[in-house]
């Protein structure tokens, strides 16, 4: 195959014959972008000490994926690590195609020295997302990068083209390598407090952006860290929020923004201050002590270096964060991925048919720290659940192995799968009775964040739902001793991971799979297993489809 290991997209022409044979189920009329990624270990020094990082084509963080609505992304990932590896795509919906989701329950790991070609389509999506390594605590070592999906040329975007567009990945960081952190968790202990915060893989004052006086720039900020909510701000500059995980928002101006773990936000920043340098700041929320890091916003006509202390931000205040979250709303008259206004889908007029109440559980099982949902702490089976489902291999998982509401019982281990009907419109309540902020993510979907408040959710809580212009996204926070309610239209058949984005908790069982099922076998509802799918576990050697 005439592909260069450049990591970028190359001409689709080269590969038309390949795509015709391999990728017959994706939208063949839509453009293709090809990526060749080599995943290796390499030395990185983000906090001044040498660490073994996970690099993609030699880069930490990995290369950005630039795409346009409906593009087919063909990403060939070579695993040059000494352990099995998978990449997952936070917020990319994989419509009808959970096989490509790249998490334990959907996709066989890529063995060392082997490759796997992901075939994704960013169908009907716009916005800012990121990818990350999903297995074995690899996320603590890197392997993540930004994903952006631009609007198609003739679809109006509700703000002028920015002068430039930057990915800004922020996250807490540890000086320990991922094998040490994993051994710590495997040994039954909690994740320790992080050592620092990185901005695009760099430590204090190592990251910089250059702006030209008077111009406006877009920053796509994602929290790729392991557990902490972060506050992001730029000295003396305002940020105009324009997009959240694929939804164009009301363009509200903030002087700082809370970005909970796993979330993505786009802001516009205008270089409207005197020409010198300014601090970019990311600091931890709801922690003692507060961790802070800084980067530099440099004006191209800069007459001087940063001055004064970096601007302070909120630290432990929860109401501030809750009020900001409630102010983030959909601009109902703006276009989304299609030309029609985002408000043309009246989610607030659809009756929900089922309510799931999911409460976090934390505790010890057999003397080891575990986390769960409704008393079940997830453990992998010997075969990816989606493959067991596809090949009808019995005994791998049971639908209903987790209750759809809290049971009050003690924490136990199981391979938790919640059943759901294709095309149902459901309400999910995340109940948090702990004293930490939680962040929940659902693969395969964007959901409407209809409400959040303190206390225990009751049916009366529905009276305060926003049924008009709630934001649609894929990762949502739940404040301490609080609840968050979402509405989800289950229009995507598959086996979808529902997980905390607090990565040690995810690793130690705080996740489950939502099996969105239909008896239909039409490829309009779900694509067949990809021809190049790897098989493993009890699905080993099963034929996928002939070429
Ligand atoms: C990946 O990188 C490693 C280390 O540089 C190299 O040995 C290997 O050949 C590369 N693999 C591919 C498929 O390019
Ligand atoms: C591995 O890469 C080759 C091209 O180098 C490709 O033909 C093959 O389909 C890939 N394997 C898988 C399982 O995707
Ligand atoms: C909403 O989008 C419209 C259409 O693009 C735009 O004109 C308007 O300024 C936006 N309103 C707000 C409050 O963001
Ligand atoms: C990870 O860190 C531990 C503890 O510092 C060290 O013993 C080990 O060699 C490191 N592993 C790698 C592969 O760097
Ligand atoms: C929703 O339920 C209410 C009360 O049962 C009913 O009056 C209404 O027609 C339903 N709406 C839709 C769109 O089905």
PDB file of N, CA and C in Angstrom, residues 12 16 19 23 25-34 68-74 120-124 152 527:
ATOM      1  N   UNK A  12      -7.166  10.373  -1.368  1.00  0.00           N
ATOM      2  CA  UNK A  12      -8.104   9.260  -1.405  1.00  0.00           C
ATOM      3  C   UNK A  12      -7.936   8.439  -2.681  1.00  0.00           C
ATOM      4  N   UNK A  16      -8.698   4.001  -3.574  1.00  0.00           N
ATOM      5  CA  UNK A  16     -10.086   3.705  -3.915  1.00  0.00           C
ATOM      6  C   UNK A  16     -10.352   2.210  -4.060  1.00  0.00           C
ATOM      7  N   UNK A  19     -10.498   0.696  -0.617  1.00  0.00           N
ATOM      8  CA  UNK A  19     -11.708   1.012   0.130  1.00  0.00           C
ATOM      9  C   UNK A  19     -12.900   0.255  -0.430  1.00  0.00           C
ATOM     10  N   UNK A  23     -14.149  -1.687   2.785  1.00  0.00           N
ATOM     11  CA  UNK A  23     -15.007  -0.822   3.586  1.00  0.00           C
ATOM     12  C   UNK A  23     -16.371  -0.596   2.949  1.00  0.00           C
ATOM     13  N   UNK A  25     -19.305  -1.094   3.783  1.00  0.00           N
ATOM     14  CA  UNK A  25     -20.489  -0.662   4.529  1.00  0.00           C
ATOM     15  C   UNK A  25     -20.470   0.810   4.913  1.00  0.00           C
ATOM     16  N   UNK A  26     -19.309   1.474   4.839  1.00  0.00           N
ATOM     17  CA  UNK A  26     -19.299   2.887   5.216  1.00  0.00           C
ATOM     18  C   UNK A  26     -19.837   3.718   4.059  1.00  0.00           C
ATOM     19  N   UNK A  27     -20.118   4.997   4.334  1.00  0.00           N
ATOM     20  CA  UNK A  27     -20.721   5.850   3.314  1.00  0.00           C
ATOM     21  C   UNK A  27     -19.761   6.058   2.161  1.00  0.00           C
ATOM     22  N   UNK A  28     -19.906   5.242   1.133  1.00  0.00           N
ATOM     23  CA  UNK A  28     -18.900   5.192   0.074  1.00  0.00           C
ATOM     24  C   UNK A  28     -18.810   6.499  -0.705  1.00  0.00           C
ATOM     25  N   UNK A  29     -19.893   7.278  -0.701  1.00  0.00           N
ATOM     26  CA  UNK A  29     -19.871   8.514  -1.473  1.00  0.00           C
ATOM     27  C   UNK A  29     -19.152   9.635  -0.723  1.00  0.00           C
ATOM     28  N   UNK A  30     -18.932   9.440   0.571  1.00  0.00           N
ATOM     29  CA  UNK A  30     -18.301  10.484   1.368  1.00  0.00           C
ATOM     30  C   UNK A  30     -16.781  10.356   1.321  1.00  0.00           C
ATOM     31  N   UNK A  31     -16.073  11.481   1.495  1.00  0.00           N
ATOM     32  CA  UNK A  31     -14.608  11.452   1.367  1.00  0.00           C
ATOM     33  C   UNK A  31     -13.929  10.537   2.395  1.00  0.00           C
ATOM     34  N   UNK A  32     -12.761  10.059   2.012  1.00  0.00           N
ATOM     35  CA  UNK A  32     -11.932   9.220   2.887  1.00  0.00           C
ATOM     36  C   UNK A  32     -10.709   9.981   3.333  1.00  0.00           C
ATOM     37  N   UNK A  33     -10.283   9.747   4.553  1.00  0.00           N
ATOM     38  CA  UNK A  33      -8.994  10.251   5.039  1.00  0.00           C
ATOM     39  C   UNK A  33      -8.261   9.070   5.649  1.00  0.00           C
ATOM     40  N   UNK A  34      -6.993   8.930   5.297  1.00  0.00           N
ATOM     41  CA  UNK A  34      -6.206   7.773   5.715  1.00  0.00           C
ATOM     42  C   UNK A  34      -5.126   8.183   6.701  1.00  0.00           C
ATOM     43  N   UNK A  68     -14.063  16.422   8.350  1.00  0.00           N
ATOM     44  CA  UNK A  68     -15.268  17.173   8.013  1.00  0.00           C
ATOM     45  C   UNK A  68     -16.444  16.211   8.189  1.00  0.00           C
ATOM     46  N   UNK A  69     -17.582  16.735   8.600  1.00  0.00           N
ATOM     47  CA  UNK A  69     -18.803  15.927   8.766  1.00  0.00           C
ATOM     48  C   UNK A  69     -18.935  14.870   7.661  1.00  0.00           C
ATOM     49  N   UNK A  70     -19.204  13.652   8.082  1.00  0.00           N
ATOM     50  CA  UNK A  70     -19.447  12.499   7.198  1.00  0.00           C
ATOM     51  C   UNK A  70     -18.185  11.876   6.591  1.00  0.00           C
ATOM     52  N   UNK A  71     -17.007  12.432   6.871  1.00  0.00           N
ATOM     53  CA  UNK A  71     -15.784  11.802   6.368  1.00  0.00           C
ATOM     54  C   UNK A  71     -15.650  10.376   6.894  1.00  0.00           C
ATOM     55  N   UNK A  72     -15.059   9.525   6.066  1.00  0.00           N
ATOM     56  CA  UNK A  72     -14.655   8.194   6.497  1.00  0.00           C
ATOM     57  C   UNK A  72     -13.200   8.278   6.939  1.00  0.00           C
ATOM     58  N   UNK A  73     -12.919   7.843   8.153  1.00  0.00           N
ATOM     59  CA  UNK A  73     -11.551   7.896   8.682  1.00  0.00           C
ATOM     60  C   UNK A  73     -11.019   6.466   8.737  1.00  0.00           C
ATOM     61  N   UNK A  74      -9.941   6.232   8.014  1.00  0.00           N
ATOM     62  CA  UNK A  74      -9.359   4.898   7.943  1.00  0.00           C
ATOM     63  C   UNK A  74      -8.018   4.989   8.670  1.00  0.00           C
ATOM     64  N   UNK A 120     -13.897   4.309  10.639  1.00  0.00           N
ATOM     65  CA  UNK A 120     -14.895   5.117  11.337  1.00  0.00           C
ATOM     66  C   UNK A 120     -15.547   6.053  10.349  1.00  0.00           C
ATOM     67  N   UNK A 121     -16.790   6.404  10.594  1.00  0.00           N
ATOM     68  CA  UNK A 121     -17.351   7.524   9.846  1.00  0.00           C
ATOM     69  C   UNK A 121     -17.863   8.553  10.847  1.00  0.00           C
ATOM     70  N   UNK A 122     -17.482   9.826  10.635  1.00  0.00           N
ATOM     71  CA  UNK A 122     -17.949  10.874  11.547  1.00  0.00           C
ATOM     72  C   UNK A 122     -19.284  11.391  11.007  1.00  0.00           C
ATOM     73  N   UNK A 123     -20.239  10.463  10.983  1.00  0.00           N
ATOM     74  CA  UNK A 123     -21.548  10.698  10.374  1.00  0.00           C
ATOM     75  C   UNK A 123     -22.329  11.736  11.178  1.00  0.00           C
ATOM     76  N   UNK A 124     -22.821  12.742  10.484  1.00  0.00           N
ATOM     77  CA  UNK A 124     -23.687  13.754  11.104  1.00  0.00           C
ATOM     78  C   UNK A 124     -23.105  14.338  12.390  1.00  0.00           C
ATOM     79  N   UNK A 152     -19.447  20.935   6.962  1.00  0.00           N
ATOM     80  CA  UNK A 152     -19.287  20.880   5.507  1.00  0.00           C
ATOM     81  C   UNK A 152     -19.349  22.303   4.960  1.00  0.00           C
ATOM     82  N   UNK A 527     -24.370  -2.337  11.140  1.00  0.00           N
ATOM     83  CA  UNK A 527     -23.474  -2.924  10.147  1.00  0.00           C
ATOM     84  C   UNK A 527     -23.029  -4.309  10.611  1.00  0.00           C
TER      85      UNK A 527
END
